[in-house]
Short mmCIF file of C-alpha atoms and ligand atoms in Angstrom, two decimals:
data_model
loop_
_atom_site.label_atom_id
_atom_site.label_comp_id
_atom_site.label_asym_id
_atom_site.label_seq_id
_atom_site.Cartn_x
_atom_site.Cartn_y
_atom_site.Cartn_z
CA UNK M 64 34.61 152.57 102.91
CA UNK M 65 33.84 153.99 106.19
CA UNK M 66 37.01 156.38 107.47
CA UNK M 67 36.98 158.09 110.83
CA UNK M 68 40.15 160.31 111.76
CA UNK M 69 41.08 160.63 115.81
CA UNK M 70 42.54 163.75 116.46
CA UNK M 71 42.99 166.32 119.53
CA UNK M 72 41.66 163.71 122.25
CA UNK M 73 38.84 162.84 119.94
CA UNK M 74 36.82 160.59 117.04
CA UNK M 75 36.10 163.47 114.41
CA UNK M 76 32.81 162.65 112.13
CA UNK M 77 32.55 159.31 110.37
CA UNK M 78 32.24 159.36 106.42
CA UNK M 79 32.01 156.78 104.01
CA UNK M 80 33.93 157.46 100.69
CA UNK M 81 34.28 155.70 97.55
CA UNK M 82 37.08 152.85 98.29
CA UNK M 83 40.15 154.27 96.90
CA UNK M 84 43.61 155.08 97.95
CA UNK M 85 45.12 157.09 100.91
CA UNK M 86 47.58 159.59 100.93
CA UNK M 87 50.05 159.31 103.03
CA UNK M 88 53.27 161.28 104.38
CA UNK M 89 56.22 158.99 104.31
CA UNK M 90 56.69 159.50 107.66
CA UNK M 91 53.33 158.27 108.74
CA UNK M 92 54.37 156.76 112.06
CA UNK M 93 52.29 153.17 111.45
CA UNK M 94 54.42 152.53 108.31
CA UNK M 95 57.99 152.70 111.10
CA UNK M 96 56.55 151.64 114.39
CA UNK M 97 54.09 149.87 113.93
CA UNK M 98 50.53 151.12 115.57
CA UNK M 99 48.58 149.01 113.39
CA UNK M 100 45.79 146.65 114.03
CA UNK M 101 42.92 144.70 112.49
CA UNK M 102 39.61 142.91 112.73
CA UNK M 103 38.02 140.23 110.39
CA UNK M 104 34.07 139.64 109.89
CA UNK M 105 31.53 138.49 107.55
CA UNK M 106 28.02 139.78 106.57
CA UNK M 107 25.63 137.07 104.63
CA UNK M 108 22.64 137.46 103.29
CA UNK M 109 19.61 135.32 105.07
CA UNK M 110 17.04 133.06 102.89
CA UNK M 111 14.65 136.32 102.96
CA UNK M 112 17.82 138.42 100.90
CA UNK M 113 18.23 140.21 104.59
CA UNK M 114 21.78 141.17 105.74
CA UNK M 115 23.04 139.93 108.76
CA UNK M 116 26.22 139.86 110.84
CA UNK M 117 27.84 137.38 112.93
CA UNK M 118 28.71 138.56 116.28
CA UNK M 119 30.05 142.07 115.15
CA UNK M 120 29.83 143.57 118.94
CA UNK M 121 32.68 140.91 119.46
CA UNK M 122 34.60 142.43 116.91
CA UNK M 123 33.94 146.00 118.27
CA UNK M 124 35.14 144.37 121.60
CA UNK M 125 38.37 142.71 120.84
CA UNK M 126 39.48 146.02 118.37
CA UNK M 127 39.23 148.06 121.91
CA UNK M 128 41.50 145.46 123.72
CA UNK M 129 44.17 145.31 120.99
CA UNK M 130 43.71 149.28 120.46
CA UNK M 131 44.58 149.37 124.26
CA UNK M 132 47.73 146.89 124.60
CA UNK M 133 48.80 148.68 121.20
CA UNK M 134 48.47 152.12 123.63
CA UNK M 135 45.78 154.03 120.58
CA UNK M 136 42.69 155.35 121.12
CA UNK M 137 39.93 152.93 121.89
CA UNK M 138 36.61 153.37 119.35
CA UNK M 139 33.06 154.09 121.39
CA UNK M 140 31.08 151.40 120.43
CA UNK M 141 28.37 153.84 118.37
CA UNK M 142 31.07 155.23 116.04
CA UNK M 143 31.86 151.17 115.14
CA UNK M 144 28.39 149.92 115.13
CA UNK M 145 26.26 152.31 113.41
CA UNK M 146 29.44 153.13 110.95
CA UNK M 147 29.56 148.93 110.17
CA UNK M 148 25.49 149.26 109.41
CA UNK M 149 25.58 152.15 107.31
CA UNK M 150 28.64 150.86 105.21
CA UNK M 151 27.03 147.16 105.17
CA UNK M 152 23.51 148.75 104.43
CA UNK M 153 25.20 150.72 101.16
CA UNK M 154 27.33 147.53 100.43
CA UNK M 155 24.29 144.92 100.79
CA UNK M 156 24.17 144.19 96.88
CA UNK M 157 27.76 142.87 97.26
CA UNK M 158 26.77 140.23 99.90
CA UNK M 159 27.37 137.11 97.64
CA UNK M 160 24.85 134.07 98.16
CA UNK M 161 26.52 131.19 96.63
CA UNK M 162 27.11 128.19 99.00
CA UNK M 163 30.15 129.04 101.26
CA UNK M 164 30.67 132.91 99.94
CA UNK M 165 30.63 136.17 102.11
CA UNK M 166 30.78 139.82 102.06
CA UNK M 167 34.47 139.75 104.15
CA UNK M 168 34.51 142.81 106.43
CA UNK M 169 37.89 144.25 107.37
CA UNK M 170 38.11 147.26 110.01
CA UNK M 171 41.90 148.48 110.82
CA UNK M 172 42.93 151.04 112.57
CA UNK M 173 46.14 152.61 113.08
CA UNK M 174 48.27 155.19 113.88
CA UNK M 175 48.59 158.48 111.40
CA UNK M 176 51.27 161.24 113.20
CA UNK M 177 53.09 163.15 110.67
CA UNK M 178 55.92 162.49 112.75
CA UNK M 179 59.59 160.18 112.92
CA UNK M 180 60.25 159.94 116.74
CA UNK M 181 59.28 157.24 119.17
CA UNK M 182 56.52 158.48 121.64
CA UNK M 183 52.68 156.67 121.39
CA UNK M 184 50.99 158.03 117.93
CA UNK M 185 48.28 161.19 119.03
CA UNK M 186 46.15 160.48 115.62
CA UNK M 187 44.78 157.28 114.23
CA UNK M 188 42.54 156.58 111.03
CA UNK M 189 39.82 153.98 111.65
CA UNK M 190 39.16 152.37 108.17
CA UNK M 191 35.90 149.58 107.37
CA UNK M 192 35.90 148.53 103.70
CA UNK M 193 34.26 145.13 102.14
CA UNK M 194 34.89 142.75 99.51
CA UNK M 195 32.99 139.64 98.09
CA UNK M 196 34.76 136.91 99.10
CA UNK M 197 34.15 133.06 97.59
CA UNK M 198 33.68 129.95 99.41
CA UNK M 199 37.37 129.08 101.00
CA UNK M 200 37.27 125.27 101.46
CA UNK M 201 40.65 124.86 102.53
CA UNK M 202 42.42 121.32 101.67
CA UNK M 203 42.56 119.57 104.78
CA UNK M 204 45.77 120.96 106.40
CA UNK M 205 48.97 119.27 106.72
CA UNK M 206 50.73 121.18 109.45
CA UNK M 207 54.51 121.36 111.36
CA UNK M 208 54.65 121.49 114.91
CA UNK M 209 57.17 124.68 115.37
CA UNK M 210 60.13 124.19 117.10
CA UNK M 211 62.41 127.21 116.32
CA UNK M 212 60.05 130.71 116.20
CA UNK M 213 57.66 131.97 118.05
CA UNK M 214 54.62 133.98 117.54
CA UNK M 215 54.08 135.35 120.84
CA UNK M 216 55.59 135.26 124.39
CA UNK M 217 54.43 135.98 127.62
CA UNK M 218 53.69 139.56 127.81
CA UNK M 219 53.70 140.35 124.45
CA UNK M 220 51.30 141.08 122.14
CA UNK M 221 49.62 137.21 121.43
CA UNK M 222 46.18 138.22 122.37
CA UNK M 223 45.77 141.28 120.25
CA UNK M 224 45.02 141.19 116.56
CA UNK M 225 48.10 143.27 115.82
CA UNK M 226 49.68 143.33 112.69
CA UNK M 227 53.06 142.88 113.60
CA UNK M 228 51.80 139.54 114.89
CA UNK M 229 51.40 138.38 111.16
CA UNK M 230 54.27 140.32 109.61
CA UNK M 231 56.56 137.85 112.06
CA UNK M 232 54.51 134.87 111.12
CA UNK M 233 55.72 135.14 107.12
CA UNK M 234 58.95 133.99 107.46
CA UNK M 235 58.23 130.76 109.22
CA UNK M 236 55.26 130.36 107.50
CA UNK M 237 57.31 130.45 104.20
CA UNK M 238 59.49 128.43 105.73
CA UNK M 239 57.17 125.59 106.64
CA UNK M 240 55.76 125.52 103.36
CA UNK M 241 59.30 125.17 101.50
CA UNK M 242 59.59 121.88 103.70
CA UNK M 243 55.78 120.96 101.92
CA UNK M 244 53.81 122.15 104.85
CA UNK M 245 50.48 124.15 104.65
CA UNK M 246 50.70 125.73 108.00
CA UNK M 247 52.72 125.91 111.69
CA UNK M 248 51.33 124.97 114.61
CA UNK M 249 52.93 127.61 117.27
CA UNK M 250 54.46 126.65 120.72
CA UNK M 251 54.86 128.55 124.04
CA UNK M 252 58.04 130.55 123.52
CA UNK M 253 59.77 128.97 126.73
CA UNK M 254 59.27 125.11 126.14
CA UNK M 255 57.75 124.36 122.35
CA UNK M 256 56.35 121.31 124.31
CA UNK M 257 52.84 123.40 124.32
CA UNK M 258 50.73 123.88 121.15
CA UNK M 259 48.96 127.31 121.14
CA UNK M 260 47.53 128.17 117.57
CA UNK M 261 47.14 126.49 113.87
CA UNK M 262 48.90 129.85 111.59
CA UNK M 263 46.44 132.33 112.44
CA UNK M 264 43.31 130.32 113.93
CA UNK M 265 42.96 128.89 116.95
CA UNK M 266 43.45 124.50 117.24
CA UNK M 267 40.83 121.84 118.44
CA UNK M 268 41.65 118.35 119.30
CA UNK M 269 39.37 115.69 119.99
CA UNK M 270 40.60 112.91 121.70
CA UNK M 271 38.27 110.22 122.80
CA UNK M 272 35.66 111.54 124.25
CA UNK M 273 36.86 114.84 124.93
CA UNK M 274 37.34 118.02 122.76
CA UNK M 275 40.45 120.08 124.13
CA UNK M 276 42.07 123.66 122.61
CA UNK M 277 44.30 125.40 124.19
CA UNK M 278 43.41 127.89 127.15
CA UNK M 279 43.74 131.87 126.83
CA UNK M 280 46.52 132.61 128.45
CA UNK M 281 47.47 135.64 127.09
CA UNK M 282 49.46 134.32 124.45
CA UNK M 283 46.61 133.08 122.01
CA UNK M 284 44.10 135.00 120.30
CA UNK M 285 40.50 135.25 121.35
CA UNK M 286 39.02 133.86 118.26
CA UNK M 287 35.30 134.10 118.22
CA UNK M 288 34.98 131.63 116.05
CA UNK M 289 36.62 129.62 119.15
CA UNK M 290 34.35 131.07 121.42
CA UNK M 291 31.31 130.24 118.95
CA UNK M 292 32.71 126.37 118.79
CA UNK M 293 33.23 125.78 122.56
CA UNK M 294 29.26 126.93 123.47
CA UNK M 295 27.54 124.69 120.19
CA UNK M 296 29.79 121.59 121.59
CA UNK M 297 29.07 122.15 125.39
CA UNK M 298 25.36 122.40 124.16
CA UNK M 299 25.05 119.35 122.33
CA UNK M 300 27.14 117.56 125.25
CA UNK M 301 30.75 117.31 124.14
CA UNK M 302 33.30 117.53 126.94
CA UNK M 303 35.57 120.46 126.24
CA UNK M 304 38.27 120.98 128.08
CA UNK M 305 40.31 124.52 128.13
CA UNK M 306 43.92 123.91 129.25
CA UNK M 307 47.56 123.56 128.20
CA UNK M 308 47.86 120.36 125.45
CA UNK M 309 51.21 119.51 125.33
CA UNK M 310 52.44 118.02 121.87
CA UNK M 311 53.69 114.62 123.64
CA UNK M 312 49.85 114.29 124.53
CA UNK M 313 49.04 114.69 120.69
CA UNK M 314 51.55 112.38 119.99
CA UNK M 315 50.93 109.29 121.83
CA UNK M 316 46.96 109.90 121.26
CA UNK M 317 47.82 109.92 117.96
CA UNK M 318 50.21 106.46 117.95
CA UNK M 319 47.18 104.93 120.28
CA UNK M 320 44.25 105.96 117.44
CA UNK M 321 42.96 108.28 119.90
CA UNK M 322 43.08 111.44 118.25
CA UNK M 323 40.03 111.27 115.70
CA UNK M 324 40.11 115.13 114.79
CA UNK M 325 41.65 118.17 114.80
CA UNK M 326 41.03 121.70 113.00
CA UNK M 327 41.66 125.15 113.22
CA UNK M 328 39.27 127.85 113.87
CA UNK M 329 38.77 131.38 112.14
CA UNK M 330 36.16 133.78 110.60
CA UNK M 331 37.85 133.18 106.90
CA UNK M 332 37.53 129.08 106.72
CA UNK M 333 35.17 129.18 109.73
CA UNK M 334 36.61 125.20 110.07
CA UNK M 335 40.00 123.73 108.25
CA UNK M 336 40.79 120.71 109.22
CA UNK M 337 44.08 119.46 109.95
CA UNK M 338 44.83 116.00 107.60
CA UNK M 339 48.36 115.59 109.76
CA UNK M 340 51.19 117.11 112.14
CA UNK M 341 54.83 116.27 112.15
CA UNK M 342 56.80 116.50 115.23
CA UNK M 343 60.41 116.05 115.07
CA UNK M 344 60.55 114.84 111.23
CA UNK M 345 57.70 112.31 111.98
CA UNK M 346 54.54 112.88 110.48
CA UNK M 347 51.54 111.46 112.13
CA UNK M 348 47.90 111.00 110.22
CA UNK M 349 44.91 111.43 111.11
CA UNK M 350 41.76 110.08 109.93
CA UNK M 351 40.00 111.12 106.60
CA UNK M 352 38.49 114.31 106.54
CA UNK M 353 35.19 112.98 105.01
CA UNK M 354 34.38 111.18 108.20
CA UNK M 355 35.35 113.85 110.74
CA UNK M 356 32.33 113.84 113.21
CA UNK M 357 32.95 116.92 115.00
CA UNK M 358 34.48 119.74 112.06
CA UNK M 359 31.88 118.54 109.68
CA UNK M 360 28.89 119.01 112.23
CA UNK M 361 30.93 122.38 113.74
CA UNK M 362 31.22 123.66 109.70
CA UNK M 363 27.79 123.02 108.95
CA UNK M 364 26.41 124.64 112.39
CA UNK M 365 28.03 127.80 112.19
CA UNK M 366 27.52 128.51 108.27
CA UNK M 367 23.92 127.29 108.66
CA UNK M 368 23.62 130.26 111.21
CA UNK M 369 25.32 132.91 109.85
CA UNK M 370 23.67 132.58 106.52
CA UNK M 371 20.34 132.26 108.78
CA UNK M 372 19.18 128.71 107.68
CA UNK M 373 19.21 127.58 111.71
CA UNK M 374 17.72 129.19 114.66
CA UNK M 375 19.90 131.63 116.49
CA UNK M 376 19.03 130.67 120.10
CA UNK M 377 22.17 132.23 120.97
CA UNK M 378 21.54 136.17 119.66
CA UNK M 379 24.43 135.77 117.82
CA UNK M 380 23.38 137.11 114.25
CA UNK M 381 22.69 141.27 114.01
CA UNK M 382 19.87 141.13 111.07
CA UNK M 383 20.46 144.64 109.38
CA UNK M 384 17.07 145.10 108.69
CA UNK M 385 15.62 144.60 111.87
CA UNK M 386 15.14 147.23 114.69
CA UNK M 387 17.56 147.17 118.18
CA UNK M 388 16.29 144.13 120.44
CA UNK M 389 15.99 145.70 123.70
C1 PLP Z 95 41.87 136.46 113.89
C2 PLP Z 95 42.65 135.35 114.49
C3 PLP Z 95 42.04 134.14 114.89
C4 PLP Z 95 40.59 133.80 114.65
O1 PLP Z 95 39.69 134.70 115.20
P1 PLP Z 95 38.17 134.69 114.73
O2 PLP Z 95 37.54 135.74 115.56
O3 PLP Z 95 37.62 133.35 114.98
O4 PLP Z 95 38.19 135.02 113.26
C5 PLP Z 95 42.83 133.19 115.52
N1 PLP Z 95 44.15 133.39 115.72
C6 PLP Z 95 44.77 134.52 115.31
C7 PLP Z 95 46.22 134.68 115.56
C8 PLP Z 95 44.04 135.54 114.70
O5 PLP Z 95 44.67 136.65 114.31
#
């Protein structure tokens, strides 16, 4: 694992260690306030055995803007980069190649003072370690619209991939699945009438002719998997639309046979699709899975480029053994 300590104003230097446990003061002030944060990515292995990554400066990106809102030191993009190559270049012999599998990729960050008072943390531990991870085909989702809690209001913390936003989500979550439900689908925290995210990926409609997921707006997190979807459908001519979709819209497209897919988007499933929703106790279907047009051709894009088995017209994909393209 790759561990860098922030100390004094500053990143000290970056070693990678055997993974292994940390030890920790009870009073480490991320364990009581929470100065804690996370990314997600996956490193495949390309038909010539190369290792490559999928968007990681993305990553590197949205770790700065949560590290920011979370008020912790922000990570110089060398430190994260070159760090992420070395550890991936030791780790290559773990990238799995088996149809669907990846070498998941989890740096974290958070906040180490020695210290129990409430003032912004003065010393963080940045943390990359990897583990094989198999092919996650989810079942095709049947999901609750959520009515009663909310994962994240205006202001708050929606946008950043904190980990407070997840340690709220459990409860509901369990909830949902005690009443036989897979997964919530959040509202906005003043109405529920909007839908914002699918658990913890972002949500894709199509309806007709039109593919619609609901606009950034602070609330919702900047999924790259999201961003990755909305340029491959614009490309091959799909309508998408950015905006607020209200679940009365999803409703009635769904009574008038309208709504032919939905799924949720996220580096772990890359694509899960969503078999149902239930609003108010009624649960509405949609078609079968099999047939969905857009996931299956969105699925089968994106893997087919990570794993290097499609052109990458978009310089998306960081091959590991490749120099810098300038
Ligand atoms: C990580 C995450 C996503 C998906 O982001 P990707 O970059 O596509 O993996 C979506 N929603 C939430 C709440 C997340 O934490």
């Amino acid at each position: 694992m790759l561990v860098v300590d922030y100390d004094n104003g500053k990143w000290l230097t970056p070693e990678i260690l055997p993974f292994g446990s940390l030890q920790l003061s009870p009073s480490t002030f991320a364990l009581h306030y929470g100065q804690a944060i996370f990314e997600g990515m996956k490193a495949f292995k390309n038909p010539a055995g190369e290792a490559q990554l999928f968007r990681p400066l993305d990553n590197h990106k949205r770790l700065n803007l949560s590290a920011e809102r979370m008020g912790m030191a922000t990570i110089p993009e060398d430190i994260f980069m070159d760090g992420l190559s070395a550890l991936i270049q030791l780790d290559k012999d773990w990238i799995p190649t088996k149809a669907g599998s990846a070498l998941y990729i989890r740096p974290f960050m958070f906040a180490t003072d020695d210290f129990v008072g409430v003032r912004p943390a003065k010393q963080f531990k940045f943390i990359i370690f990897t583990c094989p991870v198999n092919a996650y085909y989810p079942k095709p989702l049947r999901v609750k619209v959520e009515q009663k809690y909310v994962r994240a209001f205006d202001g708050g913390v929606g946008y950043a991939k904190a980990a407070g936003n997840y340690g709220i989500s459990m409860l509901p979550t369990l909830e949902a699945n005690n009443q036989g439900f897979d997964q919530i689908i959040w509202t906005d925290g003043k109405t529920h009438e909007y839908v914002e995210e699918s658990g913890t990926m972002n949500v894709f409609f199509v309806m007709g002719d039109k593919i619609i997921t609901p606009e950034l707006d602070g609330t919702i997190l900047a999924g790259i998997t999201r961003s990755s979807c909305i340029t491959l459908l614009r490309d091959k001519g799909y309508e998408v639309e950015e905006r607020k979709v209200a679940v009365a819209e999803l409703v009635q497209a769904a009574e008038n046979g309208i709504l032919t897919d939905a799924f949720g988007t996220g580096t772990a499933a890359i694509i899960a699709k969503i078999a149902s929703f239930s609003h108010n106790n009624i649960e509405y279907k949609l078609p079968a899975p099999e047939n969905r047009e857009v996931s299956n051709w969105l699925y089968k894009t994106l893997y087919d480029m990570q794993t290097g088995n499609l052109p990458d017209p978009y310089h998306w994909i960081k091959n590991l053994n490749q120099p810098e393209r300038s």
